[in-house]
Coordinates of C-alpha atoms in Angstrom, one line a residue:
M23 CA 9.8 28.8 -57.9
T24 CA 10.8 32.4 -57.9
E25 CA 10.8 34.6 -54.9
L26 CA 9.0 38.0 -55.2
V27 CA 10.2 41.4 -54.5
Q28 CA 8.0 44.1 -53.1
D29 CA 6.6 45.3 -56.4
G30 CA 5.6 41.7 -57.5
A31 CA 8.3 41.3 -60.0
P32 CA 10.1 37.9 -60.1
A33 CA 13.6 37.6 -58.8
A34 CA 16.0 34.7 -59.4
T35 CA 16.6 32.1 -56.8
G36 CA 19.3 29.6 -56.4
S37 CA 17.2 26.4 -56.8
A38 CA 14.1 25.6 -58.7
E39 CA 11.0 24.0 -57.2
P40 CA 10.3 20.5 -58.5
K41 CA 7.8 20.7 -61.4
L42 CA 4.5 18.8 -61.6
K43 CA 4.4 15.8 -64.0
L44 CA 1.4 14.5 -66.0
G45 CA 0.3 12.2 -63.3
A46 CA 0.2 14.9 -60.6
L47 CA -1.6 17.4 -63.0
T48 CA -4.1 14.7 -63.9
A49 CA -4.7 13.9 -60.3
L50 CA -5.4 17.6 -59.5
V51 CA -8.0 17.7 -62.2
V52 CA -9.7 14.4 -61.3
S53 CA -9.6 15.1 -57.6
A54 CA -11.2 18.5 -58.1
L55 CA -13.9 17.0 -60.3
I56 CA -14.7 13.8 -58.5
A57 CA -15.4 15.2 -55.1
A58 CA -18.4 15.9 -53.0
G59 CA -20.5 16.6 -56.1
I60 CA -20.6 13.1 -57.5
F61 CA -21.6 11.6 -54.1
S62 CA -24.6 14.0 -54.0
L63 CA -25.6 13.8 -57.7
P64 CA -28.6 11.5 -57.5
Q65 CA -30.5 13.9 -55.2
N66 CA -29.2 17.1 -56.8
M67 CA -30.2 16.1 -60.3
A68 CA -33.5 14.5 -59.3
A69 CA -34.6 17.5 -57.1
S70 CA -36.2 19.3 -60.0
A71 CA -36.1 17.0 -63.0
G72 CA -37.2 13.6 -64.3
A73 CA -35.0 11.0 -66.1
G74 CA -35.7 12.4 -69.6
A75 CA -34.7 15.9 -68.7
I76 CA -31.6 14.7 -66.8
I77 CA -30.5 12.8 -69.9
I78 CA -30.9 16.0 -72.0
G79 CA -29.1 18.0 -69.4
W80 CA -26.1 15.6 -69.5
A81 CA -26.1 15.7 -73.3
I82 CA -25.9 19.5 -73.3
T83 CA -23.3 19.4 -70.5
F84 CA -21.2 16.8 -72.4
V85 CA -21.0 18.9 -75.5
G86 CA -20.5 22.2 -73.7
M87 CA -17.9 20.9 -71.2
L88 CA -16.1 19.0 -74.0
M89 CA -15.8 22.3 -75.9
L90 CA -14.5 24.0 -72.8
A91 CA -12.0 21.2 -72.2
F92 CA -10.8 21.7 -75.8
V93 CA -10.7 25.4 -75.2
F94 CA -8.3 25.0 -72.2
Q95 CA -6.2 22.5 -74.2
T96 CA -6.0 24.9 -77.2
L97 CA -5.1 27.8 -75.1
A98 CA -2.4 25.8 -73.3
N99 CA -0.9 24.9 -76.6
R100 CA -1.4 28.2 -78.5
K101 CA -0.6 30.5 -75.5
P102 CA 1.9 28.7 -73.4
D103 CA 3.3 32.0 -72.2
V104 CA 0.0 33.0 -70.5
E105 CA 0.0 31.9 -66.8
G106 CA -2.9 31.6 -64.4
G107 CA -5.4 29.6 -66.6
V108 CA -8.9 31.1 -66.3
Y109 CA -7.7 34.4 -65.0
G110 CA -4.7 34.7 -67.3
Y111 CA -6.7 34.1 -70.4
A112 CA -9.4 36.7 -69.5
R113 CA -6.6 39.3 -68.8
A114 CA -4.8 38.6 -72.0
G115 CA -8.0 38.9 -74.1
F116 CA -10.0 41.7 -72.3
G117 CA -7.6 43.8 -70.3
P118 CA -6.7 44.1 -66.6
Y119 CA -10.1 44.9 -65.2
M120 CA -11.9 41.9 -66.8
G121 CA -8.9 39.8 -66.0
F122 CA -9.2 40.9 -62.4
N123 CA -12.9 40.0 -62.3
S124 CA -12.2 36.6 -63.7
A125 CA -9.6 36.0 -61.0
W126 CA -11.9 37.4 -58.4
G127 CA -15.0 35.3 -59.4
Y128 CA -13.0 32.1 -59.9
W129 CA -11.3 32.6 -56.5
I130 CA -14.6 33.2 -54.7
S131 CA -16.2 30.2 -56.4
A132 CA -13.3 28.1 -55.2
W133 CA -13.4 29.0 -51.6
I134 CA -17.2 29.1 -51.3
G135 CA -17.0 25.6 -52.8
N136 CA -14.6 24.7 -50.0
V137 CA -17.2 25.8 -47.5
S138 CA -19.7 23.5 -49.0
Y139 CA -17.2 20.6 -48.8
Y140 CA -16.7 21.1 -45.1
V141 CA -20.5 21.1 -44.7
V142 CA -21.1 17.9 -46.6
I143 CA -18.1 16.0 -45.1
F144 CA -19.5 16.4 -41.6
S145 CA -23.0 15.7 -42.8
A146 CA -21.5 12.3 -43.9
F147 CA -19.9 11.8 -40.5
S148 CA -23.3 12.3 -38.8
S149 CA -24.5 9.0 -40.4
F150 CA -22.1 7.0 -38.1
A151 CA -23.3 5.9 -34.7
G152 CA -22.6 8.4 -32.0
L153 CA -21.9 11.2 -34.4
E154 CA -25.5 12.4 -35.0
F155 CA -24.6 15.7 -33.4
F156 CA -22.9 16.8 -36.7
G157 CA -26.4 17.0 -38.2
E158 CA -26.4 18.4 -41.8
G159 CA -22.8 19.6 -41.3
N160 CA -23.8 23.1 -40.1
T161 CA -24.1 22.5 -36.4
L162 CA -21.7 23.9 -33.8
P163 CA -19.7 20.7 -33.4
A164 CA -19.4 20.3 -37.2
I165 CA -18.2 23.9 -37.6
L166 CA -15.6 23.5 -34.8
C167 CA -14.3 20.3 -36.4
S168 CA -14.4 21.9 -39.9
S169 CA -12.2 24.7 -38.6
I170 CA -9.6 22.3 -37.2
L171 CA -9.5 20.5 -40.5
L172 CA -9.3 23.8 -42.4
W173 CA -6.2 25.0 -40.6
A174 CA -4.6 21.6 -40.7
Y175 CA -4.7 21.8 -44.5
H176 CA -3.4 25.3 -44.4
F177 CA -0.3 24.3 -42.5
L178 CA 0.2 21.3 -44.7
I179 CA 0.2 23.4 -47.9
C180 CA 2.5 26.0 -46.3
R181 CA 5.1 23.2 -46.1
G182 CA 5.3 23.1 -49.9
I183 CA 3.1 22.7 -53.1
Q184 CA 4.9 19.7 -54.4
G185 CA 4.4 17.6 -51.2
A186 CA 0.7 18.5 -51.1
A187 CA 0.3 17.5 -54.7
M188 CA 1.8 14.1 -54.0
I189 CA -0.6 13.5 -51.1
N190 CA -3.4 14.4 -53.5
I191 CA -2.4 11.6 -55.9
V192 CA -2.9 9.1 -53.1
T193 CA -6.3 10.4 -52.1
T194 CA -7.4 10.5 -55.8
I195 CA -6.7 6.8 -56.2
A196 CA -8.4 6.0 -52.8
K197 CA -11.6 7.7 -53.6
L198 CA -12.2 5.8 -56.9
I199 CA -12.6 2.4 -55.1
P200 CA -16.0 3.0 -53.3
L201 CA -17.3 4.8 -56.4
G202 CA -16.4 1.8 -58.6
L203 CA -18.2 -0.5 -56.1
F204 CA -21.2 1.8 -56.2
L205 CA -21.5 1.6 -59.9
V206 CA -21.2 -2.2 -60.0
L207 CA -23.7 -2.8 -57.2
V208 CA -26.2 -0.2 -58.5
F209 CA -25.9 -1.6 -62.0
V210 CA -26.9 -5.0 -60.6
A211 CA -29.9 -3.5 -58.7
F212 CA -31.0 -1.4 -61.7
K213 CA -34.7 -1.9 -62.7
I214 CA -35.9 -0.5 -66.0
E215 CA -39.4 -0.1 -64.7
T216 CA -38.2 2.2 -62.0
F217 CA -36.1 4.2 -64.5
Q218 CA -39.1 4.7 -66.9
L219 CA -41.5 5.8 -64.1
D220 CA -42.6 9.5 -64.8
F221 CA -39.8 9.6 -67.4
W222 CA -40.4 13.2 -68.4
G223 CA -41.1 14.4 -64.9
R224 CA -44.2 14.9 -62.8
P225 CA -46.4 18.0 -63.7
E226 CA -45.2 19.9 -60.6
L227 CA -41.7 19.9 -61.9
G228 CA -42.7 22.2 -64.8
S229 CA -41.9 22.0 -68.5
I230 CA -39.0 19.9 -69.9
L231 CA -37.1 23.2 -70.6
D232 CA -37.6 24.2 -66.9
Q233 CA -36.4 20.8 -65.7
V234 CA -33.3 20.9 -68.0
K235 CA -32.4 24.4 -66.8
S236 CA -32.7 23.2 -63.2
T237 CA -29.9 20.7 -63.8
M238 CA -27.4 23.1 -65.4
L239 CA -25.9 24.7 -62.2
V240 CA -25.5 21.2 -60.8
T241 CA -23.8 19.7 -63.8
T242 CA -21.6 22.8 -64.1
W243 CA -20.7 22.5 -60.4
V244 CA -19.4 19.0 -60.7
F245 CA -17.2 20.1 -63.7
I246 CA -15.7 23.0 -61.9
G247 CA -12.0 22.0 -61.8
I248 CA -11.8 21.1 -65.5
E249 CA -9.3 23.9 -65.8
G250 CA -7.3 22.8 -62.8
A251 CA -4.3 21.8 -64.8
S252 CA -4.2 25.2 -66.6
I253 CA -4.2 27.0 -63.3
F254 CA -1.0 25.2 -62.4
S255 CA 0.5 25.6 -65.9
S256 CA 3.4 27.6 -64.5
R257 CA 4.4 24.7 -62.3
A258 CA 4.0 22.0 -65.0
E259 CA 7.1 20.1 -66.2
K260 CA 5.8 20.2 -69.8
M261 CA 3.2 22.5 -71.1
A262 CA 1.9 19.7 -73.4
D263 CA 0.9 17.8 -70.2
V264 CA -1.5 20.6 -69.2
G265 CA -3.8 19.8 -72.2
K266 CA -3.4 16.0 -71.8
A267 CA -4.3 16.2 -68.1
T268 CA -7.4 18.2 -68.9
M269 CA -8.7 15.7 -71.4
I270 CA -7.9 12.6 -69.3
G271 CA -9.7 14.2 -66.4
F272 CA -12.7 15.1 -68.5
A273 CA -13.1 11.7 -70.0
L274 CA -12.9 9.8 -66.7
S275 CA -15.2 12.2 -64.9
I276 CA -18.0 12.5 -67.5
M277 CA -18.4 8.7 -67.6
M278 CA -18.7 8.5 -63.8
F279 CA -21.0 11.4 -63.5
V280 CA -23.5 10.2 -66.0
A281 CA -23.4 6.6 -64.7
V282 CA -24.0 7.6 -61.1
S283 CA -26.9 9.9 -61.7
L284 CA -28.7 7.7 -64.3
L285 CA -28.2 4.3 -62.7
S286 CA -29.6 5.7 -59.4
L287 CA -32.9 6.4 -61.2
G288 CA -33.2 2.7 -61.8
V289 CA -33.0 2.0 -58.0
L290 CA -35.2 4.7 -56.6
S291 CA -37.9 6.8 -58.3
Q292 CA -37.4 10.6 -58.9
P293 CA -39.5 11.7 -55.8
E294 CA -37.6 9.2 -53.6
L295 CA -34.2 10.4 -54.8
A296 CA -35.3 14.1 -54.4
A297 CA -36.1 13.4 -50.7
L298 CA -32.7 11.8 -49.9
K299 CA -30.2 13.4 -47.5
N300 CA -26.8 14.2 -49.0
P301 CA -24.6 12.4 -49.7
S302 CA -27.5 10.8 -51.6
T303 CA -25.4 7.9 -53.0
A304 CA -25.5 6.5 -49.5
G305 CA -29.3 6.4 -49.6
V306 CA -29.3 4.8 -53.1
L307 CA -26.8 2.1 -52.2
K308 CA -28.7 1.4 -48.9
A309 CA -31.8 0.8 -51.0
A310 CA -29.8 -1.5 -53.2
V311 CA -27.8 -3.6 -50.7
G312 CA -28.7 -2.6 -47.2
D313 CA -27.1 -0.5 -44.4
W314 CA -23.6 -1.4 -45.2
G315 CA -23.9 0.3 -48.6
A316 CA -24.7 3.6 -46.9
T317 CA -21.7 3.2 -44.6
L318 CA -19.4 2.5 -47.6
M319 CA -20.5 5.6 -49.5
N320 CA -20.3 7.9 -46.5
A321 CA -16.8 6.7 -45.9
G322 CA -16.1 7.1 -49.6
L323 CA -17.3 10.7 -49.5
I324 CA -15.1 11.5 -46.5
I325 CA -12.0 10.2 -48.4
S326 CA -13.1 12.0 -51.6
V327 CA -13.7 15.3 -50.0
G328 CA -10.6 15.0 -48.0
G329 CA -8.6 14.8 -51.2
A330 CA -10.7 17.4 -53.0
L331 CA -10.3 20.0 -50.2
L332 CA -6.5 19.7 -50.6
A333 CA -6.8 20.2 -54.4
W334 CA -9.2 23.1 -54.1
T335 CA -7.3 24.8 -51.4
L336 CA -4.3 24.7 -53.7
L337 CA -6.4 26.0 -56.6
A338 CA -8.1 28.7 -54.6
A339 CA -4.8 30.1 -53.3
E340 CA -3.0 29.9 -56.6
V341 CA -5.3 32.4 -58.4
P342 CA -4.8 35.4 -56.1
Y343 CA -1.1 34.5 -55.8
L344 CA -0.6 34.7 -59.6
A345 CA -2.8 37.8 -59.7
G346 CA -0.8 39.5 -57.0
K347 CA 2.5 38.4 -58.7
D348 CA 1.7 40.3 -61.9
G349 CA 0.0 43.2 -60.3
T350 CA -3.7 42.6 -61.1
M351 CA -4.3 42.0 -57.3
P352 CA -2.4 43.7 -54.5
A353 CA 1.3 42.8 -54.3
F354 CA 1.1 41.3 -50.9
L355 CA -0.9 38.3 -52.3
G356 CA 2.1 37.4 -54.6
K357 CA 4.5 36.6 -51.8
T358 CA 5.7 33.1 -51.0
N359 CA 7.5 31.5 -48.1
A360 CA 10.8 29.6 -48.2
K361 CA 8.9 26.4 -49.3
G362 CA 7.3 28.2 -52.3
A363 CA 3.8 28.2 -50.8
P364 CA 1.7 31.4 -51.5
V365 CA 1.3 32.1 -47.8
N366 CA -0.6 35.4 -47.9
A367 CA -3.0 34.3 -50.6
L368 CA -3.6 31.1 -48.6
L369 CA -4.1 33.0 -45.4
L370 CA -6.7 35.3 -46.9
T371 CA -8.5 32.5 -48.7
N372 CA -8.7 30.2 -45.6
G373 CA -9.6 33.2 -43.4
L374 CA -12.7 33.8 -45.6
V375 CA -13.6 30.1 -45.6
Q376 CA -13.5 30.3 -41.8
L377 CA -15.8 33.4 -41.9
F378 CA -18.3 31.7 -44.1
L379 CA -18.3 28.6 -41.9
I380 CA -19.3 30.7 -39.0
I381 CA -22.0 32.5 -41.1
T382 CA -23.3 29.0 -42.2
L383 CA -23.7 28.1 -38.5
F384 CA -26.1 31.0 -38.0
N385 CA -28.1 31.1 -41.3
G386 CA -28.3 27.3 -41.8
S387 CA -27.1 27.2 -45.4
A388 CA -27.0 23.7 -46.7
Y389 CA -24.7 22.0 -49.2
L390 CA -27.0 22.6 -52.3
D391 CA -27.4 26.3 -51.5
L392 CA -23.7 26.8 -51.2
L393 CA -22.8 24.9 -54.4
L394 CA -25.3 26.9 -56.5
L395 CA -23.8 30.2 -55.3
A396 CA -20.3 28.9 -55.9
T397 CA -21.2 27.8 -59.4
S398 CA -22.8 31.2 -60.3
M399 CA -19.5 32.9 -59.5
I400 CA -17.6 31.0 -62.2
L401 CA -20.0 31.3 -65.1
I402 CA -18.5 34.7 -66.3
P403 CA -14.8 33.5 -66.0
Y404 CA -15.6 30.4 -68.1
L405 CA -17.4 32.5 -70.8
L406 CA -14.4 34.9 -71.0
C407 CA -12.1 32.0 -71.6
A408 CA -14.2 30.7 -74.5
L409 CA -14.4 34.2 -76.0
Y410 CA -10.7 34.5 -75.8
A411 CA -10.3 31.3 -77.7
V412 CA -12.5 32.7 -80.4
M413 CA -10.5 35.9 -80.4
I414 CA -7.1 34.2 -81.0
A415 CA -8.5 31.8 -83.6
V416 CA -10.0 34.7 -85.6
R417 CA -6.6 36.6 -85.4
K418 CA -4.6 33.4 -85.9
D419 CA -2.6 34.5 -83.0
G420 CA -0.3 31.6 -82.0
Y421 CA -1.1 29.6 -85.1
Q422 CA 2.1 30.2 -87.0
G423 CA 2.4 27.4 -89.6
A424 CA -0.9 25.9 -88.5
D425 CA -3.6 28.1 -90.1
G426 CA -5.7 25.0 -90.8
A427 CA -6.2 24.4 -87.1
A428 CA -7.5 27.9 -86.5
G429 CA -10.9 27.1 -88.3
K430 CA -11.4 24.0 -86.1
D431 CA -10.5 26.0 -82.9
L432 CA -12.8 28.8 -83.9
A433 CA -15.7 26.4 -84.2
I434 CA -14.9 25.0 -80.8
G435 CA -14.6 28.4 -79.2
V436 CA -17.9 29.5 -80.7
L437 CA -19.7 26.4 -79.3
A438 CA -18.1 26.9 -75.9
S439 CA -19.2 30.6 -75.9
V440 CA -22.8 29.6 -76.8
Y441 CA -22.7 27.1 -73.9
G442 CA -21.4 29.8 -71.6
C443 CA -24.3 32.1 -72.5
W444 CA -26.7 29.2 -72.1
L445 CA -25.4 28.7 -68.5
L446 CA -26.0 32.3 -67.6
Y447 CA -29.6 32.0 -68.9
A448 CA -30.1 28.8 -67.1
A449 CA -28.8 30.2 -63.8
G450 CA -31.5 32.8 -63.8
P451 CA -31.5 36.3 -62.2
K452 CA -31.4 35.2 -58.6
Y453 CA -27.9 33.7 -58.5
L454 CA -26.5 36.3 -60.9
L455 CA -27.7 39.0 -58.5
L456 CA -26.2 37.2 -55.6
S457 CA -22.9 36.9 -57.4
M458 CA -22.8 40.7 -57.9
V459 CA -22.9 41.1 -54.1
L460 CA -19.5 39.3 -54.1
Y461 CA -18.1 40.8 -57.3
A462 CA -18.7 44.4 -56.2
P463 CA -16.3 44.5 -53.2
G464 CA -13.5 43.2 -55.4
I465 CA -13.2 46.7 -56.9
L466 CA -11.4 47.8 -53.7
F467 CA -8.7 45.2 -54.3
Y468 CA -8.4 46.2 -58.0
V469 CA -8.1 49.9 -57.1
K470 CA -5.3 49.1 -54.5
A471 CA -3.4 47.0 -57.1
R472 CA -3.6 49.7 -59.8
T473 CA -2.6 52.4 -57.3
E474 CA 0.4 50.4 -56.1
Q475 CA 1.7 50.4 -59.7
K476 CA 0.8 54.1 -60.2
L477 CA -1.5 53.2 -63.2
A478 CA -4.8 54.7 -64.2
V479 CA -7.5 52.6 -62.4
F480 CA -10.2 52.4 -65.1
T481 CA -10.7 53.1 -68.8
R482 CA -14.0 54.7 -69.7
N483 CA -15.6 51.3 -70.5
E484 CA -14.2 49.7 -67.4
M485 CA -15.7 52.5 -65.3
V486 CA -19.1 51.7 -66.8
L487 CA -18.7 48.0 -66.0
A488 CA -17.6 48.7 -62.5
G489 CA -20.6 51.0 -62.0
I490 CA -23.0 48.3 -63.2
A491 CA -21.4 45.8 -60.8
V492 CA -21.7 48.1 -57.9
L493 CA -25.3 49.0 -58.7
L494 CA -26.4 45.4 -59.1
G495 CA -24.5 44.5 -55.9
L496 CA -26.3 47.2 -53.9
I497 CA -29.7 46.1 -55.3
A498 CA -29.0 42.5 -54.3
A499 CA -27.7 43.5 -50.9
W500 CA -30.9 45.5 -50.2
Q501 CA -33.0 42.5 -51.3
L502 CA -31.1 40.2 -49.0
A503 CA -31.5 42.7 -46.1
T504 CA -35.3 42.9 -46.7
G505 CA -35.8 39.2 -47.3
A506 CA -36.8 39.6 -50.9
L507 CA -33.8 37.6 -52.0
T508 CA -32.4 34.6 -50.1
I509 CA -29.4 32.2 -50.6

């Protein structure tokens, strides 16, 4: 990997960092997707929806996320020179300020997601005898242990990206074993009578549309990471492997997500699932086979989240590193150590995770609260990627000698864009307002980066967008302060 000079420009080095092969890229995608989310899916999906609405929600998610996966595959093939994945595509299509916001939103989504992982992993530990003091993962002992684990990962990654990626392959394989056992055992215990009970939801859950909307942030949450290989495109041995890793990860993950959530509805009814403590797969397997089932799934979650935290710490630090490297974020974030690890981006990222862990201790935020906030931060970056795919297909940019493929990719981009707009609608105003509280401070980083390069900070249109972000952020902050809005 290249070292960076003070202004963020690349400088040649004597030796190249080992590149990531298809197996390592696929493991990054799978590990990011099959993490804490799948272990909590039964409760998260059943909290506000019946079986019928959940099926519809998964059908919408399948089509939408498949289109997004195709978008990332297309962009990797048509725009191999664009680095940074989600952030790089937004910047290439919509200019530096929108590119910055995509990087900023994706980055915040990643590290808030990491906070939720630390919460749920110690919630799982609390199920073991003698460890009840970890509670829901947000008690003082849990936060102290989370902090130790956080900085252990930090120093591991500082020793080099390649070594951390290899450890991630091992944990990815290890986590699939308890999930495979879960699916087999729950399939055996499945009862169609239980599955059909209140199939379209009880009256208090609202209309079918309301129920479907309630599942959207959860299904999007478990798919955050679908773009994981594209984030590491600059480290891939072959650019073609980026698209392959994305599609392999998607296919494996969607089958497991749907199976876990729907088979659970045949073991426990919707109200029973909604009342479970997370990780709710433990409660489902306990109902199916007894106490040892809960122990198995809690242990599986600990392994799963352990691997996912490594993958997501890598992903979270990579975005500000690449943005600092090309000047969209301040240059200090683009620095690496002798091992090629993005030390400054990593330190800032994990420092904010530490801060939010402390905040969680005092405000009692639970796993579901944190995941919904994290998901809301990534909706705009995903939409911008889909719109960029539409843009290059219309212009036939990168389609030299393959004009026929442009029409197909245009249709995919349009469907992915419609899905992105649907997600913004389904999220509702609450989480969009909360996301503005976190988007608005990013302007300070953007101004610093532009000033470092002696460039004009905003165009006229960008000034308007920045003003709207600040205004909405102030409104949301005031509502938080007065109690009118809560996380």
